[in-house]
Short mmCIF file of C-alpha atoms in Angstrom, two decimals:
data_model
loop_
_atom_site.label_atom_id
_atom_site.label_comp_id
_atom_site.label_asym_id
_atom_site.label_seq_id
_atom_site.Cartn_x
_atom_site.Cartn_y
_atom_site.Cartn_z
CA MET A 1 44.26 117.55 151.14
CA ILE A 2 45.92 114.18 150.71
CA PHE A 3 44.38 113.47 147.33
CA ASP A 4 45.82 116.32 145.38
CA ALA A 5 47.65 116.25 142.04
CA PHE A 6 51.10 116.01 143.67
CA PHE A 7 50.06 112.93 145.53
CA PHE A 8 48.72 111.19 142.44
CA SER A 9 51.85 112.03 140.43
CA ALA A 10 54.02 110.67 143.18
CA LEU A 11 51.84 107.56 143.53
CA VAL A 12 51.86 106.78 139.80
CA ALA A 13 55.64 107.30 139.72
CA GLY A 14 56.17 105.25 142.90
CA ILE A 15 54.12 102.31 141.63
CA GLY A 16 56.08 102.27 138.37
CA ILE A 17 59.33 102.12 140.32
CA ALA A 18 58.05 99.46 142.72
CA LEU A 19 56.81 97.17 139.92
CA ALA A 20 60.33 97.06 138.47
CA ALA A 21 62.21 97.14 141.78
CA GLY A 22 60.38 94.13 143.24
CA PRO A 23 61.47 91.47 140.71
CA LEU A 24 64.84 93.11 139.96
CA GLY A 25 65.50 93.26 143.70
CA CYS A 26 65.24 89.45 143.85
CA PHE A 27 68.33 89.20 141.64
CA VAL A 28 70.05 91.82 143.80
CA VAL A 29 69.40 89.56 146.82
CA TRP A 30 70.24 86.25 145.11
CA ARG A 31 73.47 87.58 143.62
CA ARG A 32 74.48 89.78 146.57
CA MET A 33 74.48 92.99 144.56
CA ALA A 34 73.18 95.31 147.32
CA TYR A 35 76.49 97.14 147.65
CA PHE A 36 76.57 97.54 143.88
CA GLY A 37 73.16 99.23 144.10
CA ASP A 38 74.64 101.73 146.56
CA ALA A 39 77.57 102.41 144.25
CA THR A 40 75.30 103.29 141.33
CA ALA A 41 73.05 105.39 143.57
CA HIS A 42 76.00 107.39 144.83
CA ALA A 43 77.23 107.82 141.28
CA ALA A 44 73.79 109.25 140.50
CA ILE A 45 74.47 112.12 142.93
CA LEU A 46 77.60 112.89 140.95
CA GLY A 47 75.37 112.75 137.88
CA VAL A 48 73.05 115.39 139.34
CA ALA A 49 76.02 117.70 139.91
CA LEU A 50 77.39 117.12 136.41
CA ALA A 51 73.98 117.76 134.84
CA LEU A 52 73.68 121.08 136.69
CA ALA A 53 77.26 122.05 135.80
CA PHE A 54 76.74 121.33 132.10
CA ASP A 55 73.22 122.73 132.07
CA SER A 56 71.62 119.50 130.89
CA ALA A 57 68.60 117.60 132.19
CA VAL A 58 69.10 115.97 135.59
CA SER A 59 67.67 112.67 134.31
CA VAL A 60 70.35 112.55 131.58
CA GLY A 61 73.19 113.22 134.03
CA VAL A 62 71.87 110.60 136.41
CA ILE A 63 71.44 107.83 133.83
CA VAL A 64 74.87 108.52 132.29
CA SER A 65 76.72 108.42 135.62
CA ALA A 66 74.83 105.39 136.98
CA THR A 67 75.45 103.45 133.76
CA GLY A 68 79.07 104.59 133.77
CA MET A 69 79.47 103.24 137.30
CA ALA A 70 77.90 99.92 136.27
CA LEU A 71 80.27 99.54 133.33
CA ALA A 72 83.29 100.54 135.42
CA VAL A 73 82.46 97.99 138.12
CA PHE A 74 81.77 95.32 135.50
CA LEU A 75 85.14 95.90 133.83
CA LEU A 76 87.16 96.18 137.06
CA THR A 77 85.63 93.14 138.80
CA GLY A 78 88.04 90.23 139.09
CA ARG A 79 91.19 92.31 138.56
CA GLY A 80 92.87 92.02 141.92
CA LEU A 81 90.61 93.81 144.39
CA ALA A 82 87.82 92.02 146.23
CA VAL A 83 84.43 93.11 144.93
CA ASP A 84 83.30 94.71 148.19
CA THR A 85 86.55 96.72 148.42
CA LEU A 86 86.19 97.86 144.83
CA LEU A 87 82.58 98.88 145.45
CA GLY A 88 83.52 100.58 148.72
CA VAL A 89 86.06 102.73 146.89
CA ALA A 90 83.74 103.47 143.97
CA ALA A 91 80.55 104.15 145.96
CA HIS A 92 81.98 106.51 148.52
CA SER A 93 84.25 108.33 146.10
CA ALA A 94 81.28 109.01 143.83
CA LEU A 95 79.22 110.29 146.76
CA ALA A 96 82.05 112.50 148.07
CA PHE A 97 82.80 114.02 144.67
CA GLY A 98 79.10 114.36 143.94
CA VAL A 99 78.34 116.30 147.12
CA LEU A 100 81.43 118.49 146.68
CA ALA A 101 80.51 119.21 143.08
CA LEU A 102 76.93 120.08 144.05
CA VAL A 103 78.09 122.52 146.70
CA LEU A 104 80.96 124.02 144.65
CA THR A 105 78.95 124.59 141.48
CA GLY A 106 77.08 126.93 143.78
CA GLU A 107 73.59 126.31 142.48
CA ARG A 108 71.67 128.31 145.05
CA GLY A 109 68.35 126.66 144.26
CA ILE A 110 69.64 123.13 144.69
CA ASN A 111 68.30 121.19 147.59
CA LEU A 112 70.82 118.44 148.34
CA GLU A 113 68.45 116.72 150.73
CA ALA A 114 65.94 116.19 147.90
CA TYR A 115 68.45 114.03 146.00
CA LEU A 116 69.65 112.14 149.07
CA PHE A 117 66.21 111.33 150.50
CA GLY A 118 63.79 111.94 147.66
CA ASP A 119 61.23 114.63 147.10
CA ILE A 120 57.92 113.77 145.56
CA LEU A 121 57.15 117.39 144.89
CA ASN A 122 59.85 117.04 142.21
CA VAL A 123 57.84 114.55 140.17
CA SER A 124 56.71 116.02 136.86
CA MET A 125 54.60 114.47 134.12
CA GLN A 126 57.81 114.00 132.15
CA ASP A 127 59.36 112.12 135.10
CA ILE A 128 56.34 109.82 135.23
CA GLY A 129 56.77 109.08 131.53
CA LEU A 130 60.47 108.31 131.98
CA ILE A 131 59.85 106.16 135.06
CA TRP A 132 57.18 104.05 133.36
CA ALA A 133 59.27 103.70 130.21
CA GLY A 134 62.19 102.55 132.37
CA ALA A 135 60.01 100.19 134.38
CA MET A 136 58.64 98.58 131.22
CA LEU A 137 62.15 98.25 129.80
CA ILE A 138 63.37 96.52 132.98
CA GLY A 139 60.27 94.33 133.18
CA GLY A 140 60.57 93.35 129.52
CA LEU A 141 64.26 92.56 129.96
CA LEU A 142 63.56 90.33 132.96
CA VAL A 143 60.75 88.45 131.19
CA TRP A 144 62.74 88.06 128.00
CA ARG A 145 65.93 86.79 129.66
CA TRP A 146 64.39 85.23 132.78
CA SER A 147 65.53 81.67 132.17
CA SER A 148 69.11 82.64 131.24
CA LEU A 149 69.39 85.11 134.11
CA LEU A 150 68.15 82.50 136.57
CA THR A 151 70.43 79.74 135.25
CA ALA A 152 73.45 82.05 135.42
CA THR A 153 72.43 83.02 138.96
CA VAL A 154 72.26 79.36 140.05
CA SER A 155 75.66 78.51 138.55
CA ASP A 156 78.10 80.00 136.05
CA ASP A 157 79.27 76.52 135.06
CA LEU A 158 75.78 75.19 134.50
CA ALA A 159 74.93 78.25 132.40
CA ARG A 160 78.07 77.91 130.26
CA ALA A 161 77.28 74.26 129.56
CA GLU A 162 73.89 75.42 128.23
CA GLY A 163 75.48 77.98 125.94
CA ILE A 164 74.59 80.93 128.19
CA GLN A 165 77.31 83.52 128.81
CA PRO A 166 77.23 84.33 132.55
CA ALA A 167 79.18 87.58 132.09
CA ARG A 168 76.59 88.89 129.64
CA GLU A 169 73.73 88.08 132.02
CA ARG A 170 75.61 89.79 134.86
CA LEU A 171 76.12 92.91 132.74
CA ILE A 172 72.42 92.99 131.83
CA LEU A 173 71.46 92.89 135.51
CA MET A 174 73.98 95.59 136.42
CA LEU A 175 72.66 97.89 133.71
CA ALA A 176 69.08 97.20 134.80
CA VAL A 177 69.99 98.15 138.39
CA ALA A 178 71.69 101.32 137.15
CA LEU A 179 68.57 102.25 135.17
CA LEU A 180 66.29 101.58 138.12
CA VAL A 181 68.46 103.66 140.43
CA ALA A 182 68.58 106.52 137.93
CA MET A 183 64.80 106.63 137.53
CA SER A 184 64.07 106.30 141.26
CA ILE A 185 66.49 108.82 142.68
CA GLU A 186 64.06 111.75 142.62
CA VAL A 187 61.33 109.89 144.43
CA VAL A 188 63.29 107.73 146.88
CA GLY A 189 66.68 109.45 147.05
CA ALA A 190 70.20 108.12 146.54
CA LEU A 191 70.76 106.94 150.10
CA LEU A 192 67.69 104.71 150.27
CA VAL A 193 67.13 103.42 146.76
CA THR A 194 68.95 100.13 147.45
CA ALA A 195 66.49 99.44 150.27
CA LEU A 196 63.66 99.52 147.74
CA LEU A 197 65.43 96.73 145.86
CA VAL A 198 66.46 94.64 148.83
CA ILE A 199 63.71 94.83 151.45
CA PRO A 200 60.65 93.66 149.45
CA ALA A 201 62.70 90.80 147.99
CA ALA A 202 64.03 89.81 151.42
CA THR A 203 60.47 89.91 152.80
CA ALA A 204 59.20 87.74 149.93
CA ARG A 205 61.94 85.13 150.47
CA SER A 206 60.42 83.53 153.55
CA LEU A 207 56.99 83.31 151.87
CA ALA A 208 57.98 81.93 148.44
CA ARG A 209 58.77 78.44 147.15
CA THR A 210 59.98 79.27 143.63
CA PRO A 211 61.99 82.12 142.08
CA GLU A 212 58.94 83.22 140.08
CA GLY A 213 56.77 83.24 143.20
CA MET A 214 59.35 85.32 145.03
CA ALA A 215 59.56 87.84 142.16
CA LYS A 216 55.79 88.31 141.98
CA LEU A 217 55.40 88.59 145.73
CA SER A 218 58.28 91.03 145.89
CA ALA A 219 56.54 93.25 143.30
CA ILE A 220 53.29 93.17 145.30
CA LEU A 221 55.11 93.99 148.55
CA ALA A 222 57.06 96.82 146.90
CA VAL A 223 53.88 98.38 145.47
CA THR A 224 52.10 98.10 148.83
CA ALA A 225 55.00 99.60 150.79
CA THR A 226 55.43 102.41 148.27
CA SER A 227 51.73 103.31 148.31
CA LEU A 228 51.44 103.23 152.11
CA GLY A 229 54.75 105.07 152.47
CA LEU A 230 53.64 107.84 150.13
CA ILE A 231 50.35 108.24 152.02
CA ALA A 232 52.34 108.56 155.24
CA ALA A 233 54.77 111.01 153.63
CA PHE A 234 51.90 113.30 152.58
CA ALA A 235 49.94 112.96 155.77
CA LEU A 236 52.92 113.63 158.05
CA ASP A 237 54.77 115.97 155.68
CA VAL A 238 58.01 113.93 155.79
CA PRO A 239 60.42 112.96 152.96
CA ALA A 240 59.06 110.19 150.72
CA GLY A 241 62.15 107.96 150.64
CA PRO A 242 62.39 107.35 154.39
CA ALA A 243 58.60 106.93 154.65
CA ILE A 244 58.55 104.24 151.91
CA VAL A 245 61.59 102.41 153.27
CA ALA A 246 60.31 102.54 156.86
CA THR A 247 56.99 101.04 155.72
CA SER A 248 58.82 98.35 153.78
CA ALA A 249 61.06 97.58 156.77
CA THR A 250 58.03 97.28 159.04
CA GLY A 251 56.59 94.68 156.66
CA PHE A 252 59.88 92.81 156.76
CA ALA A 253 59.94 92.87 160.58
CA ILE A 254 56.35 91.60 160.80
CA THR A 255 56.87 88.65 158.41
CA THR A 256 60.16 87.75 160.08
CA LEU A 257 58.55 87.74 163.53
CA MET A 258 55.60 85.72 162.20
CA GLY A 259 58.01 83.24 160.65
CA ALA A 260 59.93 82.87 163.92
CA PHE A 261 56.65 82.45 165.81
CA LYS A 262 55.47 79.74 163.40
CA ARG A 263 58.75 77.86 163.68
CA THR A 264 58.75 77.85 167.48
CA HIS A 265 55.03 77.08 167.96
CA LEU A 266 54.10 74.93 164.97
CA GLY A 267 57.17 72.79 164.54
CA MET B 1 93.79 56.41 117.87
CA PRO B 2 93.85 59.77 119.67
CA GLY B 3 93.26 62.74 117.44
CA VAL B 4 91.83 60.64 114.64
CA SER B 5 88.22 61.46 113.96
CA ASN B 6 85.92 58.65 112.89
CA ALA B 7 82.22 57.98 112.54
CA MET B 8 81.97 56.82 116.16
CA SER B 9 83.63 59.89 117.64
CA LEU B 10 81.52 62.40 119.58
CA ILE B 11 84.24 64.94 120.30
CA THR B 12 87.70 65.15 118.80
CA ALA B 13 90.40 67.57 119.93
CA GLN B 14 93.54 68.12 117.88
CA ASN B 15 96.62 70.01 119.06
CA LEU B 16 94.39 71.70 121.62
CA THR B 17 96.10 74.52 123.49
CA ILE B 18 94.25 76.69 126.02
CA ARG B 19 95.53 79.92 127.52
CA LEU B 20 93.78 81.68 130.38
CA GLU B 21 94.89 85.14 131.47
CA GLY B 22 98.19 84.79 129.67
CA ARG B 23 99.07 81.41 131.17
CA THR B 24 99.13 78.23 129.13
CA ILE B 25 96.94 75.78 131.02
CA LEU B 26 96.88 72.99 128.44
CA HIS B 27 99.04 72.40 125.41
CA ASP B 28 99.06 70.09 122.40
CA VAL B 29 96.28 67.79 123.53
CA ASP B 30 94.94 65.18 121.11
CA PHE B 31 91.83 63.45 122.31
CA THR B 32 88.81 61.53 121.06
CA ILE B 33 85.80 60.13 122.86
CA ASN B 34 83.58 57.60 121.07
CA GLU B 35 79.98 56.52 121.44
CA SER B 36 79.17 54.62 124.66
CA GLU B 37 82.72 54.95 125.95
CA ILE B 38 83.52 55.76 129.59
CA VAL B 39 86.62 57.93 129.79
CA THR B 40 88.02 59.22 133.06
CA VAL B 41 90.38 62.16 133.41
CA VAL B 42 92.76 62.12 136.36
CA GLY B 43 95.53 64.48 137.40
CA PRO B 44 96.77 66.59 140.31
CA ASN B 45 95.02 69.79 141.41
CA GLY B 46 95.60 72.64 139.01
CA SER B 47 96.62 70.28 136.22
CA GLY B 48 94.00 71.60 133.83
CA LYS B 49 91.35 68.89 134.15
CA SER B 50 88.41 71.27 134.47
CA THR B 51 89.84 73.51 131.75
CA PHE B 52 90.07 70.45 129.51
CA MET B 53 86.41 69.60 130.14
CA ARG B 54 85.28 73.18 129.57
CA ALA B 55 87.20 73.36 126.30
CA LEU B 56 85.62 70.11 125.10
CA VAL B 57 82.05 71.27 125.80
CA GLY B 58 82.77 74.57 124.06
CA ALA B 59 82.84 76.89 127.07
CA LEU B 60 86.43 77.97 126.25
CA THR B 61 87.98 78.98 122.95
CA PRO B 62 91.28 77.27 122.09
CA ALA B 63 94.36 79.44 121.61
CA ARG B 64 95.57 76.83 119.10
CA GLY B 65 94.21 73.61 117.69
CA THR B 66 90.64 72.51 117.16
CA VAL B 67 87.75 70.89 119.00
CA THR B 68 85.26 69.15 116.72
CA ARG B 69 81.90 68.10 118.13
CA ARG B 70 79.65 65.78 116.13
CA ALA B 71 76.82 67.77 114.54
CA GLY B 72 73.79 67.88 116.83
CA LEU B 73 75.72 66.44 119.78
CA ARG B 74 73.73 66.72 123.02
CA ILE B 75 75.81 67.03 126.17
CA GLY B 76 74.50 66.51 129.69
CA TYR B 77 76.69 68.36 132.15
CA VAL B 78 77.01 67.49 135.85
CA PRO B 79 79.10 70.11 137.68
CA GLN B 80 81.06 69.77 140.89
CA THR B 81 78.56 70.09 143.67
CA LEU B 82 76.74 73.40 143.43
CA HIS B 83 76.08 75.85 146.19
CA ILE B 84 72.54 77.15 145.89
CA ASP B 85 72.24 80.40 147.81
CA GLN B 86 69.85 80.26 150.77
CA THR B 87 68.12 83.39 149.49
CA LEU B 88 66.97 81.58 146.34
CA PRO B 89 63.80 79.52 146.83
CA LEU B 90 64.06 76.60 144.39
CA THR B 91 62.11 73.37 144.27
CA VAL B 92 63.68 70.29 142.72
CA SER B 93 61.23 70.35 139.81
CA ARG B 94 61.97 74.03 139.12
CA PHE B 95 65.69 73.30 139.21
CA LEU B 96 65.23 70.45 136.72
CA SER B 97 63.49 72.94 134.39
CA LEU B 98 66.54 75.23 134.18
CA PRO B 99 66.92 76.61 131.60
CA THR B 100 64.56 74.46 129.49
CA ARG B 101 61.02 73.91 130.77
CA ARG B 102 60.21 70.22 131.42
CA ASN B 103 56.78 68.76 132.07
CA GLY B 104 55.82 66.65 135.08
CA ARG B 105 56.09 63.37 133.21
CA GLU B 106 59.65 64.10 132.05
CA ILE B 107 60.65 65.18 135.54
CA ASN B 108 59.19 62.05 137.12
CA ALA B 109 61.00 59.86 134.60
CA ALA B 110 64.35 61.56 135.27
CA LEU B 111 63.91 61.25 139.04
CA THR B 112 63.04 57.56 138.74
CA GLU B 113 66.00 57.03 136.43
CA THR B 114 68.35 58.35 139.12
CA GLY B 115 66.73 56.41 141.97
CA LEU B 116 64.92 59.34 143.58
CA PRO B 117 61.30 59.21 144.80
CA PRO B 118 58.89 61.39 142.75
CA GLU B 119 57.79 63.23 145.94
CA ILE B 120 61.18 64.89 146.05
CA ALA B 121 60.10 67.12 143.12
CA VAL B 122 58.27 69.53 145.45
CA GLN B 123 61.10 69.73 148.01
CA GLN B 124 63.44 72.70 148.25
CA VAL B 125 66.85 71.99 146.74
CA SER B 126 68.49 73.42 149.88
CA ALA B 127 66.81 70.70 151.98
CA LEU B 128 68.43 67.81 150.09
CA SER B 129 71.36 65.74 151.34
CA GLY B 130 74.62 65.84 149.37
CA GLY B 131 73.95 62.45 147.77
CA GLN B 132 70.38 63.37 146.81
CA PHE B 133 71.53 66.64 145.29
CA GLN B 134 74.17 64.91 143.14
CA ARG B 135 71.43 62.60 141.86
CA VAL B 136 69.26 65.61 141.07
CA LEU B 137 72.17 67.12 139.13
CA LEU B 138 72.49 63.86 137.20
CA ALA B 139 68.72 63.78 136.60
CA ARG B 140 68.92 67.30 135.20
CA ALA B 141 71.69 66.26 132.81
CA LEU B 142 69.63 63.25 131.65
CA LEU B 143 66.58 65.39 130.84
CA GLY B 144 68.29 66.64 127.69
CA ASP B 145 68.55 63.03 126.42
CA PRO B 146 72.34 63.40 126.05
CA HIS B 147 74.70 61.47 123.77
CA LEU B 148 77.46 62.34 126.20
CA LEU B 149 77.45 62.86 129.96
CA VAL B 150 80.17 65.15 131.24
CA LEU B 151 80.83 64.88 134.98
CA ASP B 152 83.35 67.20 136.65
CA GLU B 153 84.30 65.66 140.00
CA PRO B 154 80.64 64.87 140.62
CA THR B 155 81.19 63.26 144.02
CA LYS B 156 83.06 66.05 145.77
CA GLY B 157 81.89 66.14 149.37
CA LEU B 158 80.23 62.71 149.40
CA ASP B 159 81.30 59.97 151.81
CA GLN B 160 82.73 56.67 150.53
CA PRO B 161 79.44 54.72 150.29
CA GLY B 162 77.87 57.78 148.64
CA VAL B 163 80.67 57.91 146.07
CA ALA B 164 80.37 54.19 145.30
CA ALA B 165 76.58 54.41 144.98
CA PHE B 166 76.84 57.42 142.70
CA TYR B 167 79.28 55.81 140.27
CA LEU B 168 77.26 52.60 140.30
CA LEU B 169 74.30 54.72 139.24
CA VAL B 170 76.32 56.42 136.48
CA GLU B 171 77.34 53.04 135.10
CA GLU B 172 73.77 51.79 135.27
CA VAL B 173 72.46 54.87 133.48
CA ARG B 174 75.16 54.51 130.86
CA ARG B 175 74.18 50.89 130.25
CA ARG B 176 70.51 51.74 129.97
CA LEU B 177 70.77 54.86 127.83
CA GLY B 178 73.90 53.95 125.90
CA CYS B 179 75.42 57.42 126.27
CA ALA B 180 79.14 58.02 126.51
CA VAL B 181 80.56 59.32 129.81
CA LEU B 182 83.49 61.69 130.29
CA MET B 183 84.38 62.38 133.89
CA VAL B 184 87.00 63.90 136.12
CA SER B 185 87.54 61.83 139.21
CA HIS B 186 89.85 61.56 142.19
CA ASP B 187 88.35 58.23 143.15
CA LEU B 188 91.02 56.02 141.67
CA HIS B 189 89.38 52.75 142.59
CA VAL B 190 86.34 53.84 140.60
CA VAL B 191 88.57 54.83 137.73
CA MET B 192 90.17 51.42 137.73
CA SER B 193 86.96 49.47 137.74
CA ALA B 194 84.49 51.47 135.69
CA SER B 195 86.38 53.23 132.89
CA ASP B 196 87.16 52.05 129.40
CA ARG B 197 90.00 54.49 129.17
CA VAL B 198 91.92 56.75 131.54
CA ILE B 199 93.59 60.03 130.60
CA CYS B 200 96.25 61.46 132.92
CA ILE B 201 96.56 65.20 132.52
CA ASN B 202 99.16 67.57 133.84
CA GLY B 203 99.25 70.54 131.48
CA HIS B 204 99.28 68.00 128.67
CA ILE B 205 98.29 64.36 128.35
CA CYS B 206 100.91 62.46 130.33
CA CYS B 207 99.58 59.05 129.50
CA GLU B 208 96.39 57.32 128.53
CA GLY B 209 95.02 53.90 127.88
CA ALA B 210 92.88 51.10 129.24
CA PRO B 211 93.00 51.06 133.05
CA VAL B 212 94.85 48.23 134.65
CA VAL B 213 91.88 46.12 135.59
CA VAL B 214 92.63 43.65 138.30
CA SER B 215 89.53 41.67 137.59
CA LYS B 216 86.74 42.14 135.12
CA ALA B 217 84.26 40.19 137.19
CA PRO B 218 80.95 42.00 137.84
CA GLU B 219 81.37 41.19 141.53
CA TYR B 220 84.54 43.26 141.56
CA ARG B 221 82.81 46.12 139.83
CA ALA B 222 79.95 46.05 142.27
CA MET B 223 82.30 46.23 145.24
CA PHE B 224 84.44 49.14 144.09
CA GLY B 225 86.13 49.35 147.46
CA GLN B 226 88.84 46.78 146.69
CA GLY B 227 90.55 49.04 144.22
CA THR B 228 93.76 49.64 146.18
CA ARG B 229 95.83 47.42 143.92
CA GLY B 230 94.35 49.12 140.93
CA ALA B 231 95.11 52.51 142.35
CA LEU B 232 98.72 51.54 143.02
CA ALA B 233 99.04 50.29 139.49
CA LEU B 234 97.79 53.63 138.26
CA TYR B 235 100.30 55.53 140.39
CA GLN B 236 103.16 53.45 138.97
CA HIS B 237 101.78 54.14 135.54
CA ASP B 238 101.85 57.82 136.44
CA HIS B 239 105.44 57.80 137.64
CA ASP B 240 106.97 56.14 134.63
CA HIS B 241 105.66 59.18 132.79
CA SER B 242 105.59 57.80 129.25
CA HIS B 243 104.36 60.50 126.93
CA GLY B 244 101.71 58.33 125.33
CA ALA B 245 100.33 61.09 123.15
CA GLY B 246 103.59 61.37 121.18
CA PRO B 247 104.12 59.85 117.74
#
């Protein structure tokens, strides 16, 4: 029963997401963008509501609102409010308005839980196409701009002296996160999508010696956690998002404990 | 001499005015740095020293005036000490390859040049001491084979012997490679002993010229620490506030 068409669709979609989320998540960890990930994810809920209200495709509504949030945060950063305050206002406002809009538009068929926690039964062939296109776009962007992104992450000043514009690199990363969030929301859900970015990268940190090593390891860990999580979700008939994130978190706990054990017993 | 471009000049600024967020940080600055020259910029906090440096290397666009860099000028930049986030795994050799990839031979040469053992290449940047990290930053700047080294308060956070050792190294590197050096420094005794020219900035160039050198003896230079008289001389220089950049 496990190996039916739904499962394979979800698996192919999940692996596409994980391959992009792993390396991109490293930048989210290095640059402390986790809260920004939440803000775009919450904006995506608003996007779902808007798409239903205007009778357009959910994927369009989600990508427009997530990108809009990214641009808004980019433009408002550094204008008085601390970044975490700004994100706190933006993220929770978007979620509140999004949930209200979903309920008030009165779409009887809409299952709010599916967008908050993910629902793999939602994944269509078209979704798989969009997810893989998005994943390849993010992957290509990271490979193409890797050196500039990394230099700007290490130091704005150092980057500027090399002719790199740190603000442009920051914007590229914010848009990439918005795109990843938009394409993952159906599988993982808005409330947990940031975990898919942060946990594999955080797990890879203790095992890696270079940024490239951490990015590759993070991709492997994300794919493993997504695959195991989806198997669990199907076997136990639970939502996919929590199953994937719980698997990922278990991996994080195990490597952290192993690291602590090594430090105390081997030096 | 200031503001007049010649064949020796690496960077020339004329009537340079910089505004940031509506505030004028620097105005009407004329400045030239020549080949092999060591120029030090001093001034109180918030006086526009870093802005001046950033404008010269091209990271800021002037509101008025011009900055002319010699065609093909290579600049090696050493920032104030960097904070590398703990979440970023980064070996010394990887750091030296940012953003341009360097091979092992180049990396070894740069480490040797700055008095670091080659084994340090495989160490994590976060495991280095402050003094070692400043040397790594200098090594990174040297990898581009610069005509001009730009150092923005490169010894922030180092103790006195560390500061002295670092500037001794800068002078040594300058002698060996023949590059010019432009630095911001609070270490007045270093300024007095090691610079060809000192620029005092406070929104504009207050005064500039050869530092009052108590003694030109190499022994004096090596010792650095006896710069108190020099520093006092510089303060007096500062207080008489002659607007040296004027006509």
